[in-house]
Each structure stands twice: as C-alpha cells, then as structure tokens.
Coordinates of C-alpha atoms and ligand atoms in Angstrom, one line a residue:
M96 CA -0.1 -0.5 0.2
S97 CA 1.6 3.1 -0.7
T98 CA 2.8 5.1 2.8
E99 CA 3.2 9.0 -0.1
T100 CA 0.4 10.9 0.2
V101 CA -0.7 12.8 -2.9
T102 CA -0.7 16.4 -3.2
A103 CA -2.3 18.5 -5.9
V104 CA -0.8 21.4 -8.0
A105 CA -2.3 24.1 -9.6
G106 CA 0.3 23.0 -12.3
A107 CA 1.3 26.6 -14.2
F108 CA 2.6 28.6 -13.0
I109 CA 1.8 32.7 -15.6
D110 CA 2.4 36.2 -15.0
G111 CA 3.9 35.3 -12.0
R112 CA 1.1 33.6 -10.3
E113 CA 0.1 30.0 -10.1
H114 CA -2.4 28.4 -12.8
A115 CA -5.1 26.4 -12.2
N116 CA -4.7 24.1 -15.1
G117 CA -7.4 23.3 -16.9
G118 CA -6.8 19.7 -17.9
D119 CA -6.0 16.3 -17.3
P120 CA -4.4 15.0 -13.7
L121 CA -0.9 13.6 -13.9
P122 CA 0.4 11.3 -11.8
V123 CA 4.1 12.1 -10.6
T124 CA 6.1 9.5 -9.3
N125 CA 9.3 9.1 -6.8
P126 CA 10.5 6.6 -8.8
G127 CA 13.1 4.9 -6.1
T128 CA 9.2 3.7 -4.9
G129 CA 7.4 3.4 -7.7
E130 CA 4.4 5.5 -5.5
V131 CA 2.7 8.3 -6.8
F132 CA 2.9 11.3 -5.0
A133 CA 1.5 14.3 -6.5
E134 CA -1.3 14.7 -9.4
V135 CA -0.6 17.9 -11.5
P136 CA -3.4 19.1 -14.4
G137 CA -2.5 19.4 -17.7
A138 CA -1.9 22.7 -19.4
T139 CA -4.8 23.1 -22.4
A140 CA -4.3 24.9 -25.1
R141 CA -6.5 27.8 -23.8
D142 CA -4.1 28.1 -20.5
V143 CA -0.7 27.8 -23.0
D144 CA -2.6 30.7 -24.7
T145 CA -2.7 32.2 -21.1
A146 CA 0.4 32.0 -21.3
V147 CA 2.1 33.1 -24.6
D148 CA -0.5 36.0 -24.2
A149 CA 0.9 36.9 -20.8
A150 CA 5.1 36.6 -22.2
A151 CA 4.6 38.5 -25.3
R152 CA 2.5 41.2 -23.4
A153 CA 5.8 41.7 -21.0
G154 CA 8.4 40.9 -23.7
A155 CA 7.9 44.5 -24.5
E156 CA 8.3 46.2 -21.7
W157 CA 11.3 43.4 -20.8
S158 CA 13.5 44.0 -24.4
A159 CA 12.9 47.8 -24.0
L160 CA 15.3 47.2 -20.6
A161 CA 19.5 48.1 -20.8
V162 CA 20.9 44.5 -22.1
S163 CA 23.1 45.6 -18.7
K164 CA 19.9 46.6 -16.5
R165 CA 18.0 41.7 -18.3
G166 CA 21.7 40.7 -16.5
E167 CA 20.6 42.3 -13.5
I168 CA 18.0 41.2 -12.9
L169 CA 18.1 37.3 -13.5
G170 CA 21.8 38.1 -11.2
A171 CA 19.8 39.2 -8.1
A172 CA 16.6 36.3 -9.7
A173 CA 19.2 33.1 -10.1
H174 CA 20.5 34.4 -6.5
H175 CA 17.4 33.7 -4.6
V176 CA 17.5 30.7 -6.5
E177 CA 21.1 29.7 -5.2
A178 CA 19.0 30.8 -1.2
H179 CA 16.8 28.0 -1.8
L180 CA 18.9 24.6 -3.1
D181 CA 18.7 23.2 0.0
E182 CA 14.5 23.0 -0.6
L183 CA 14.8 21.5 -4.4
V184 CA 17.1 19.6 -4.1
P185 CA 14.9 17.1 -2.3
L186 CA 12.0 17.8 -4.2
L187 CA 14.4 17.4 -7.8
T188 CA 15.0 13.8 -6.3
R189 CA 11.9 13.1 -5.3
E190 CA 10.6 13.5 -8.7
Q191 CA 12.9 12.5 -10.6
G192 CA 15.2 10.3 -9.0
K193 CA 18.5 10.8 -8.9
T194 CA 20.5 11.6 -5.9
L195 CA 20.6 13.4 -3.8
R196 CA 24.5 14.7 -5.0
D197 CA 23.2 14.7 -8.0
S198 CA 21.0 16.9 -7.3
R199 CA 22.1 20.1 -6.0
I200 CA 25.7 19.5 -8.6
E201 CA 21.9 19.9 -11.3
L202 CA 20.6 22.6 -10.2
T203 CA 24.1 24.3 -8.7
K204 CA 24.9 23.9 -12.5
A205 CA 21.6 25.3 -13.1
V206 CA 22.3 28.6 -11.5
D207 CA 25.7 28.9 -13.2
T208 CA 24.1 29.2 -16.7
L209 CA 22.1 31.5 -15.3
M210 CA 24.9 34.1 -13.9
H211 CA 27.0 32.8 -17.3
Y212 CA 25.0 34.4 -19.6
V213 CA 23.8 37.0 -16.7
G214 CA 28.1 37.8 -17.0
L215 CA 28.0 37.6 -21.2
A216 CA 25.0 40.2 -20.9
K217 CA 27.5 43.8 -22.0
T218 CA 29.7 41.7 -24.3
L219 CA 25.9 41.2 -26.8
R220 CA 27.6 43.4 -30.0
G221 CA 26.1 44.0 -33.7
A222 CA 28.9 44.9 -36.3
H223 CA 29.9 48.4 -38.4
T224 CA 31.3 47.9 -42.7
P225 CA 32.9 51.9 -42.7
G226 CA 33.0 52.1 -46.0
L227 CA 30.8 49.9 -48.2
D228 CA 30.1 52.1 -50.9
P229 CA 31.8 55.6 -51.0
G230 CA 30.0 57.9 -47.3
V231 CA 28.1 54.1 -46.9
D232 CA 27.6 52.5 -44.5
G233 CA 26.6 49.5 -42.9
I234 CA 25.7 48.5 -39.3
V235 CA 23.8 45.5 -38.1
L236 CA 21.7 45.2 -35.7
R237 CA 20.4 42.3 -33.2
R238 CA 17.4 42.2 -32.4
P239 CA 15.6 39.2 -29.7
L240 CA 12.4 37.5 -31.5
G241 CA 9.9 37.4 -28.8
V242 CA 8.2 34.9 -27.5
V243 CA 10.0 31.5 -26.9
G244 CA 9.1 28.2 -26.6
A245 CA 11.2 25.6 -24.5
I246 CA 10.2 21.9 -24.2
V247 CA 12.4 20.5 -22.0
P248 CA 12.8 15.9 -20.5
W249 CA 13.1 15.1 -16.9
N250 CA 16.8 13.7 -16.8
F251 CA 17.8 16.7 -16.4
P252 CA 15.0 19.1 -15.9
T253 CA 16.7 22.6 -14.6
T254 CA 19.9 21.8 -16.9
L255 CA 18.5 21.6 -19.3
L256 CA 15.6 24.7 -19.4
C257 CA 18.6 26.9 -17.9
N258 CA 21.1 26.7 -20.8
K259 CA 17.4 27.8 -23.2
L260 CA 16.1 30.4 -19.9
A261 CA 19.9 32.3 -19.6
P262 CA 20.8 33.6 -22.8
A263 CA 16.9 33.6 -24.3
L264 CA 16.5 36.1 -21.2
V265 CA 19.5 38.2 -21.6
A266 CA 18.8 38.5 -25.1
G267 CA 15.8 40.0 -24.7
N268 CA 13.1 37.2 -24.9
T269 CA 10.0 35.9 -23.0
V270 CA 10.2 32.3 -21.8
V271 CA 7.1 30.2 -21.7
A272 CA 9.1 26.3 -20.9
K273 CA 6.9 22.7 -20.8
P274 CA 9.2 20.4 -18.7
A275 CA 8.0 16.7 -19.3
G276 CA 4.8 15.3 -17.3
T277 CA 6.9 13.0 -15.4
T278 CA 9.3 16.7 -14.2
P279 CA 6.7 19.2 -13.7
L280 CA 8.0 20.4 -9.4
T281 CA 11.0 21.4 -10.0
T282 CA 10.4 24.1 -12.5
L283 CA 7.3 25.1 -11.2
R284 CA 9.4 26.0 -8.2
F285 CA 12.1 27.0 -10.0
C286 CA 10.0 29.7 -11.4
E287 CA 8.0 30.7 -8.5
L288 CA 11.7 31.6 -7.3
L289 CA 12.6 32.7 -9.9
A290 CA 9.8 35.5 -10.1
E291 CA 9.9 35.9 -5.8
G292 CA 13.4 36.8 -6.2
G293 CA 12.3 39.3 -9.0
L294 CA 11.3 38.9 -12.1
P295 CA 9.7 40.5 -14.4
A296 CA 5.8 38.9 -14.2
G297 CA 5.5 37.2 -17.4
V298 CA 9.0 37.1 -18.2
F299 CA 9.4 32.9 -17.4
N300 CA 5.6 31.3 -17.6
V301 CA 5.5 27.6 -17.1
V302 CA 2.7 24.8 -18.3
T303 CA 3.0 21.7 -17.4
G304 CA 1.3 18.8 -18.7
S305 CA 2.0 16.0 -22.0
G306 CA 3.7 16.4 -24.6
S307 CA 1.5 15.6 -27.2
L308 CA -1.6 18.4 -26.3
T309 CA 0.8 20.5 -23.6
G310 CA 3.8 20.7 -26.5
T311 CA 1.9 20.6 -29.2
A312 CA -0.4 23.2 -28.3
L313 CA 3.2 25.3 -27.5
V314 CA 5.2 24.4 -30.7
R315 CA 2.3 25.4 -32.5
H316 CA 0.4 28.6 -31.0
P317 CA 1.1 31.5 -33.5
L318 CA 2.8 33.7 -31.3
V319 CA 6.0 31.6 -29.9
R320 CA 8.7 33.2 -32.5
K321 CA 11.3 29.5 -31.7
I322 CA 11.1 26.6 -30.4
A323 CA 14.0 25.7 -27.9
F324 CA 14.2 21.9 -27.3
T325 CA 16.3 19.6 -26.2
G326 CA 14.4 15.6 -25.4
S327 CA 15.4 12.3 -28.1
T328 CA 15.6 12.3 -31.8
P329 CA 11.9 11.0 -33.0
V330 CA 10.3 14.0 -31.2
G331 CA 12.6 16.9 -32.0
E332 CA 12.0 15.3 -36.4
Q333 CA 8.4 16.4 -35.0
I334 CA 8.8 19.4 -33.7
M335 CA 10.6 20.7 -36.9
A336 CA 7.2 19.6 -38.5
L337 CA 5.1 21.2 -36.5
A338 CA 7.0 24.4 -36.2
A339 CA 7.4 24.9 -40.3
P340 CA 4.4 27.1 -40.8
G341 CA 5.3 30.1 -40.2
M342 CA 9.2 29.5 -39.9
K343 CA 9.2 28.9 -36.6
R344 CA 13.2 29.5 -35.1
V345 CA 14.4 25.2 -33.6
T346 CA 17.7 24.4 -32.2
L347 CA 16.8 21.0 -31.2
E348 CA 19.6 19.5 -28.6
L349 CA 18.8 15.0 -29.5
G350 CA 20.3 11.9 -28.7
G351 CA 23.4 10.6 -29.0
S352 CA 25.1 7.3 -29.0
D353 CA 28.8 8.9 -28.0
P354 CA 31.9 6.7 -28.2
M355 CA 34.6 6.9 -26.6
I356 CA 38.5 5.3 -28.5
I357 CA 40.9 3.7 -25.9
C358 CA 44.4 3.6 -27.6
D359 CA 47.4 1.4 -26.8
D360 CA 48.6 4.5 -24.7
A361 CA 46.6 6.6 -22.2
D362 CA 46.7 6.0 -19.3
L363 CA 44.3 3.5 -18.9
D364 CA 42.8 4.0 -15.4
A365 CA 41.6 7.3 -16.0
A366 CA 40.0 6.3 -19.5
A367 CA 38.1 3.3 -17.2
S368 CA 37.4 4.9 -14.4
A369 CA 36.3 7.8 -17.1
A370 CA 34.3 5.5 -19.2
S371 CA 32.9 4.0 -15.8
M372 CA 30.8 7.8 -14.6
G373 CA 30.5 8.6 -18.6
R374 CA 28.0 6.3 -18.6
F375 CA 27.0 5.0 -15.4
Y376 CA 26.8 8.6 -14.3
N377 CA 22.7 9.8 -14.0
C378 CA 21.9 6.2 -14.4
G379 CA 23.3 6.4 -17.8
Q380 CA 20.1 8.6 -18.8
A381 CA 22.6 12.0 -20.2
C382 CA 22.3 13.4 -23.5
L383 CA 26.2 13.3 -23.8
A384 CA 26.3 9.6 -22.0
I385 CA 29.3 7.7 -22.7
K386 CA 27.0 4.8 -25.0
R387 CA 29.8 3.0 -26.7
V388 CA 33.4 2.4 -25.9
Y389 CA 36.0 1.3 -28.6
V390 CA 39.2 0.3 -27.1
F391 CA 42.8 -1.1 -28.0
E392 CA 43.3 -4.6 -28.3
S393 CA 46.5 -4.9 -26.8
V394 CA 44.9 -3.4 -24.2
A395 CA 41.2 -4.1 -24.1
D396 CA 41.2 -7.1 -21.5
Q397 CA 42.8 -4.8 -18.7
V398 CA 40.3 -1.6 -20.0
I399 CA 37.3 -4.3 -19.4
E400 CA 38.1 -5.6 -16.4
A401 CA 38.2 -2.2 -15.1
V402 CA 35.6 -1.4 -15.8
A403 CA 33.5 -3.9 -15.1
A404 CA 35.1 -3.8 -11.8
K405 CA 33.8 -0.2 -11.4
A406 CA 30.0 -1.1 -12.0
K407 CA 30.1 -3.8 -9.8
R408 CA 30.5 -2.2 -6.3
L409 CA 28.4 1.2 -7.8
K410 CA 26.4 1.0 -4.9
V411 CA 22.8 1.0 -6.2
G412 CA 19.9 2.9 -4.4
R413 CA 17.5 4.8 -3.2
G414 CA 18.7 8.6 -4.4
D415 CA 17.3 9.9 -0.9
V416 CA 19.7 6.7 1.0
K417 CA 22.9 8.4 2.0
G418 CA 25.9 6.2 -0.2
S419 CA 24.0 5.9 -2.8
Q420 CA 25.6 6.2 -6.2
M421 CA 23.4 5.6 -8.3
G422 CA 19.5 5.9 -8.3
P423 CA 17.3 4.5 -10.8
L424 CA 15.5 4.7 -14.0
H425 CA 13.1 8.0 -14.6
T426 CA 10.3 4.7 -15.4
A427 CA 9.4 1.7 -15.0
A428 CA 9.0 2.1 -19.9
Q429 CA 12.3 3.6 -19.3
R430 CA 14.0 0.1 -17.3
E431 CA 12.2 -1.5 -19.5
E432 CA 13.8 0.1 -22.7
V433 CA 16.7 -1.0 -21.7
A434 CA 16.6 -4.1 -20.0
G435 CA 14.9 -5.0 -24.0
Q436 CA 17.9 -3.5 -25.5
V437 CA 20.4 -5.6 -23.8
A438 CA 18.6 -9.1 -23.8
R439 CA 17.6 -7.9 -27.8
T440 CA 22.4 -7.1 -27.9
L441 CA 22.4 -10.6 -25.7
E442 CA 20.5 -13.2 -28.2
Q443 CA 23.0 -12.3 -31.0
G444 CA 26.3 -12.3 -29.3
G445 CA 28.6 -10.2 -27.1
T446 CA 29.3 -11.1 -23.1
L447 CA 27.2 -10.3 -20.2
L448 CA 30.2 -8.6 -18.0
A449 CA 28.1 -7.6 -14.9
G450 CA 24.6 -5.8 -14.5
G451 CA 22.4 -7.1 -16.6
G452 CA 19.0 -6.9 -15.3
P453 CA 17.4 -5.4 -11.2
P454 CA 19.8 -5.3 -8.3
E455 CA 19.1 -8.2 -6.4
D456 CA 18.2 -5.8 -2.7
P457 CA 14.5 -6.9 -2.1
E458 CA 14.8 -2.9 -0.3
L459 CA 14.7 -2.3 -4.0
E460 CA 12.0 -4.2 -5.7
A461 CA 9.3 -1.4 -5.6
G462 CA 11.1 0.7 -8.1
F463 CA 12.9 1.3 -11.6
F464 CA 16.4 0.4 -10.8
Y465 CA 18.3 -1.5 -13.2
A466 CA 22.3 -2.6 -12.7
P467 CA 24.9 -0.7 -14.0
T468 CA 25.6 -3.0 -17.2
V469 CA 28.9 -4.3 -19.6
V470 CA 28.6 -7.0 -22.5
A471 CA 32.0 -7.0 -24.2
D472 CA 32.2 -7.8 -27.2
P473 CA 29.1 -7.8 -29.1
P474 CA 28.8 -8.0 -32.5
H475 CA 29.0 -4.4 -34.3
D476 CA 25.3 -4.7 -36.1
V477 CA 23.1 -4.9 -32.2
P478 CA 20.8 -3.0 -30.6
M479 CA 23.4 -1.2 -28.1
A480 CA 25.6 -0.2 -31.1
T481 CA 22.7 1.2 -33.5
E482 CA 19.9 2.4 -30.7
E483 CA 20.4 4.9 -28.6
V484 CA 20.7 3.6 -24.3
F485 CA 18.8 6.1 -22.0
G486 CA 20.0 3.6 -19.7
P487 CA 23.3 2.0 -17.7
A488 CA 24.6 -0.5 -20.2
L489 CA 27.9 0.1 -21.6
P490 CA 29.2 -2.1 -24.9
I491 CA 32.7 -2.5 -25.1
W492 CA 34.2 -4.0 -28.3
R493 CA 38.1 -4.7 -30.0
V494 CA 39.9 -2.4 -32.0
A495 CA 42.6 -3.4 -34.5
D496 CA 44.0 0.2 -34.4
L497 CA 43.3 4.6 -34.4
D498 CA 41.0 3.8 -38.1
E499 CA 38.8 1.6 -37.2
A500 CA 38.3 2.9 -34.2
I501 CA 36.9 5.1 -35.9
A502 CA 34.9 4.5 -38.5
R503 CA 33.3 2.1 -35.8
A504 CA 33.0 5.5 -33.7
N505 CA 31.0 6.6 -36.8
A506 CA 28.8 4.4 -38.4
S507 CA 26.0 5.6 -36.7
P508 CA 23.7 8.4 -36.9
F509 CA 24.2 10.3 -34.6
G510 CA 26.7 12.8 -33.6
L511 CA 27.0 14.9 -30.5
G512 CA 29.8 14.2 -27.9
S513 CA 32.6 11.9 -27.8
S514 CA 36.3 10.9 -26.3
V515 CA 38.8 9.4 -26.9
W516 CA 42.1 8.5 -24.8
T517 CA 46.4 9.3 -26.1
R518 CA 49.3 10.2 -25.3
D519 CA 50.2 11.2 -28.4
L520 CA 49.3 14.2 -30.1
G521 CA 48.9 13.1 -33.3
R522 CA 46.0 10.9 -33.2
A523 CA 44.4 12.7 -30.3
R524 CA 44.5 15.4 -33.3
Q525 CA 43.4 13.5 -36.1
A526 CA 40.5 11.6 -33.8
A527 CA 39.3 15.3 -32.9
E528 CA 38.9 16.1 -36.8
R529 CA 37.3 13.1 -37.9
I530 CA 35.2 12.1 -35.4
E531 CA 31.3 13.3 -37.1
A532 CA 30.6 15.5 -33.5
G533 CA 30.1 18.2 -31.9
Y534 CA 31.9 17.7 -29.0
T535 CA 35.6 16.3 -29.3
W536 CA 37.2 15.8 -25.0
I537 CA 41.1 14.2 -25.7
N538 CA 41.8 13.1 -22.3
S539 CA 38.9 14.8 -19.9
R540 CA 36.3 13.7 -18.2
T541 CA 32.5 14.2 -20.4
K542 CA 31.3 17.8 -18.4
V543 CA 29.9 20.1 -20.8
Y544 CA 31.2 23.6 -20.3
D545 CA 29.2 27.0 -20.3
E546 CA 32.1 28.5 -21.1
L547 CA 31.6 26.5 -25.5
P548 CA 28.9 25.9 -27.7
F549 CA 26.9 22.6 -27.9
G550 CA 25.5 21.5 -29.9
G551 CA 24.8 18.2 -32.0
W552 CA 25.5 16.5 -36.1
K553 CA 23.6 14.6 -38.5
S554 CA 20.2 13.3 -36.4
S555 CA 22.0 14.5 -32.7
G556 CA 20.6 17.6 -34.1
Y557 CA 19.8 21.3 -34.5
G558 CA 21.8 25.2 -33.4
K559 CA 23.7 25.7 -30.6
E560 CA 23.6 25.9 -26.9
H561 CA 25.7 26.8 -24.8
G562 CA 29.2 29.5 -26.0
S563 CA 28.5 33.1 -26.0
E564 CA 26.9 31.2 -30.0
A565 CA 23.4 30.6 -27.8
F566 CA 23.5 34.0 -28.2
D567 CA 22.7 33.4 -32.3
Y568 CA 19.7 31.5 -32.0
Y569 CA 17.5 33.6 -29.7
T570 CA 18.0 36.9 -32.3
E571 CA 17.1 38.2 -35.8
T572 CA 19.8 40.4 -37.2
K573 CA 19.0 42.4 -39.2
S574 CA 22.0 44.7 -42.6
V575 CA 21.3 48.5 -41.6
V576 CA 22.4 50.6 -44.5
F577 CA 23.2 54.7 -44.1
G578 CA 23.7 55.8 -48.1
S579 CA 26.2 58.4 -48.0
Q580 CA 22.2 61.8 -47.6
S581 CA 22.3 60.0 -43.9
Ligands
NDP403 P1 11.4 12.7 -25.7 O1 11.5 14.2 -27.2 O2 10.7 12.0 -25.7 O3 10.6 14.4 -24.3 C1 11.2 15.7 -24.7 C2 10.3 16.7 -24.3 O4 9.4 17.2 -24.8 C3 8.4 16.2 -22.4 O5 9.4 17.4 -21.9 C4 7.8 15.9 -23.8 O6 6.9 15.9 -22.5 C5 7.6 17.0 -24.6 N1 6.1 16.3 -26.2 C6 6.9 15.2 -26.7 N2 6.5 14.6 -27.0 C7 6.0 15.9 -28.1 C8 5.5 16.9 -29.0 N3 4.6 16.2 -30.1 N4 5.0 18.4 -29.5 C9 5.7 18.5 -28.3 N5 6.6 18.6 -27.1 C10 6.5 16.9 -27.3 O7 12.1 13.0 -24.3 P2 13.0 12.3 -24.1 O8 12.0 12.0 -22.5 O9 12.8 10.4 -24.4 O10 14.4 12.6 -23.6 C11 14.7 11.5 -23.6 C12 15.5 11.9 -24.4 O11 17.5 13.7 -24.7 C13 17.3 11.2 -24.9 O12 17.1 10.9 -26.1 C14 18.6 12.3 -24.9 O13 20.0 12.4 -25.4 C15 18.4 13.6 -25.8 N6 18.5 15.0 -24.4 C16 19.0 14.8 -25.3 C17 20.6 16.4 -24.7 C18 20.8 17.7 -25.7 O14 21.8 18.1 -25.4 N7 21.4 17.0 -27.1 C19 21.1 16.2 -23.4 C20 19.6 15.5 -22.9 C21 18.8 14.5 -23.2 P3 6.1 14.6 -21.6 O15 7.1 14.0 -21.6 O16 5.4 15.3 -21.1 O17 5.7 13.3 -23.1

C-alpha cells in the first residue's frame, strides 16, 4: 500500500502567479519507490494561450530594458534560487530519482549557467562595416525574437531549462517553458523562485502537461517565434515539422550514442574511470553519456576488466538514501526499454560482465532500478550499437587501430559527443578532426562547459546551446545601410 500523500498542484506559473490548468491530472511518481506523490493537471491549449499572451505582453517592457539591466535582474533572481537549493534538491530527487548529491550538482550548475549569461550581458553586440561604397556605411542590428517556447525532458529538468532560459532572457526574449510531464514540480518552483527574486511577471512562465497536448499547443502557437527543444530525435523531427508554418526558429538538442576511443598509449586507469562515470552518471540517462567504447586490442582485457569491476562496485540505491551512487531509472517504461536493448543484444552475441537486470536487493524491488551493466564484444549491429541506450548499460568492443575506431565511431546516425584517450598528440588531433560529433574530449571527462558551444551533428540535432554562440539562436540580425545623405 502507498505510504505517500498525494499532493495536488495547480500545474502552471503564468504572469507572476500560480495558474490552475484545465486539463486532466497527470501523476508524478517517485522512481525510487514507484509511488505516486503528486498530481498535476495538464495545460490545455487555452492555458498555453494564456501563458503565451502573458509572455508577449511582458516582452514589450523586458526587451526595452538595457541589456545590462536585464542581466542585473536575472542575476538577482538567480541568487534567490541559489538561496533555496536546500528546498529544491530533495524535490528534484523525489520526482526525478537521481541521488541528492547529483540533484545538488544539477541545480548548482543550473544557477551557474544563469550567472554565466548574466556575465555575458554586456558583451552582446552587433557590427559596423564602414565604406560599403563611398560615403556608405552598414550596421548590423541584433533584435530579440519575441516569445520562446522551451521544451525540456526529464533527465536534467533544470540545467536543460537554464541552457535556454539564460541566453533567451538576456537577449530580451520572454519564455514559456514546458517540462516533461513526469518532472513538473522542480521547474514550477524554480519559476516561482525566480519571480520572488525579482524577475518581472510574464517574463518566464511554465506550463506543465504532456508533450502530445501541451507541447504541441506551444509549438503551434502563432505568437511563439522560436522553439528551443531538448529531447529524443523522433520527437525533435516532429517538432521541426510542426514549427514549419510561420518559419518558427528551432534549436534541437537531441539524442546521442557517444563513442569513446581508448588507445594503447592512454592512461588506462583514468580512461576506465571516465568510462564508468561517463556511462553510469545519472543512471546513464544523459544525452552525452558514453554509450559505446572502442578499445585497442592490446590493452582491451585490462580496460574491460577495470570497467566491469567499477560497475559491480557502484552502490545502487534510492536517491534520498545516504551513500547511494546511482539511483533508479526515471520510469518503469524506461527500464523496460533498456532491459530490452540489452536482452536483444545478448541474443546476438557478446559477454555479459556485470549487471544485466534489476539489482537483487529486495529493498529496491518497488523502484525502477537496473544494475550497472557491461557487455563485451557483441556484434557491431546490435541494438546497443545502433540505438541510443538511455540507461546504465555499456558495450565495449576491441579494435585494431585508430582508423577502425574512428570508422566504428562514425557508423552511427548520431553525432553529439565523443572522447579519445591517448598520449599521442597526432592521434588526438586526427580523432578530433575526423570524428563526426559536436564535441570531442581528449583525455578528459565528458563535462559540458558554458564557455563552449554545444550541439549535435547528424541526427543529434540542429543549432548550438552554451557559449556566446547561443545568443545567435535567440536574436535576429538586421542589416542597415546608411547612404551618403544620412
Ligand atoms: P522526448 O523527446 O520524449 O521528450 C522531450 C520533451 O518533449 C518532453 O517535455 C516531452 O513531453 C515533450 N514532447 C514529447 N512529444 C512532443 C510533441 N509532439 N510536441 C511537443 N513536445 C513534445 O524525450 P525523452 O523524454 O525521452 O528525453 C530523453 C531524450 O532527450 C534522449 O534522446 C536524450 O538523448 C535527449 N537529450 C538530449 C540532450 C542534448 O542536449 N542533446 C540533453 C538531454 C537529453 P512529455 O515527456 O510530457 O511527453
């Protein structure tokens, strides 16, 4: 029997206050216990309309402020959120499942990203070209787009939101966000805290609900000028099509199947640690997780053994229990999908070296747990190689040399991140130039920096987040020519 009390929540935060959505209630489940603890009504098309109208109204004043003033206001609001991390951390763990430690890392990073763009506010510039013709000058103006719809998945609800919110707001846009239907609560409270911290009403609004109803209504809304989306590749493709009428701008941060190449001259201990961290962090539910490892034959046994040993040692447990290193998968369906991908892979070959099913601990039976899993040397056309595995299961293959490793790395529809471990500068450079991906880490953990642009190639997406480049995706430019009579 459930021990959780089910809390009813209004479901939206619009124009500076809570707003009661008109749609059917959606359950919010604790992935560590499998119990429903809140119900949130979904936003209908009418609720989305109310949010977009509020954002459009607020945009007139917000975009007219000096960019430094917008930065100042957002910075103060971000500090108010930071002062409430102790409240947000357990809430994120409860609805998402991740450990308390990982919730704190995520939320701290979300605030950092807001502050990063606050710091960049005064750098937002256009351009001037003198002497286009005798006595004729050109300038390039930059203008905000208007209302931005931000659609975010459940694996990192707050950082993926702030990657959009920060450059959008600093550039003078207003935002309506839709978190995943299964993780509405932290985002709603985050929005409320920003408002308490001084962000003007209507500048940032949140509508919760399902992707198919609320998300679609947001993408289709005629006043929404841009959709900033993070999620799976199939839904990204749908969104690109839905956004075509009216030529809405889109940035699409989609799925990945990031390869890691370990050469025979690498620091093998460090590489094995990076593989384990890169695959099992956040229970493997990260777009940038390491999802395929290619290791040189001569050092393969050592690496495979080290990674399998690390997987077996990881302490799997409920996110809110001290000492847990890896929490549950986010939903039962997510666990089923990962289990299916592993099972279909093993049917075709490969050796299971760790995990391969839920952990044996009876305390974890009710939650959506799956043990850290390592499979060595399956064929190259199995689901774990060709599909995105969004959970804690890692395939490792032996390769003859760098050419084979790069060819295997690129034999994927995805092109998000990648990593290479070698002490040879020539190999590192070749890999960085030849791997088809938006990011390559060399002898480094796969960590995303706000300073560098991030975005996928091929089916991993379109456009960039992070870096000063993100501003390009939240502004339109206009060329103005001053003739000789001006
Ligand atoms: P989904 O694409 O299923 O969902 C993402 C968001 O889109 C959710 O808010 C969802 O709502 C919403 N949505 C779903 N259908 C529609 C629709 N038709 N119109 C508008 N919105 C819609 O992704 P997952 O939840 O499965 O998230 C995991 C995926 O995200 C993985 O593929 C992962 O690689 C990718 N990802 C990419 C990152 C990157 O930066 N490249 C970073 C992190 C994750 P709801 O859930 O309520 O249905």
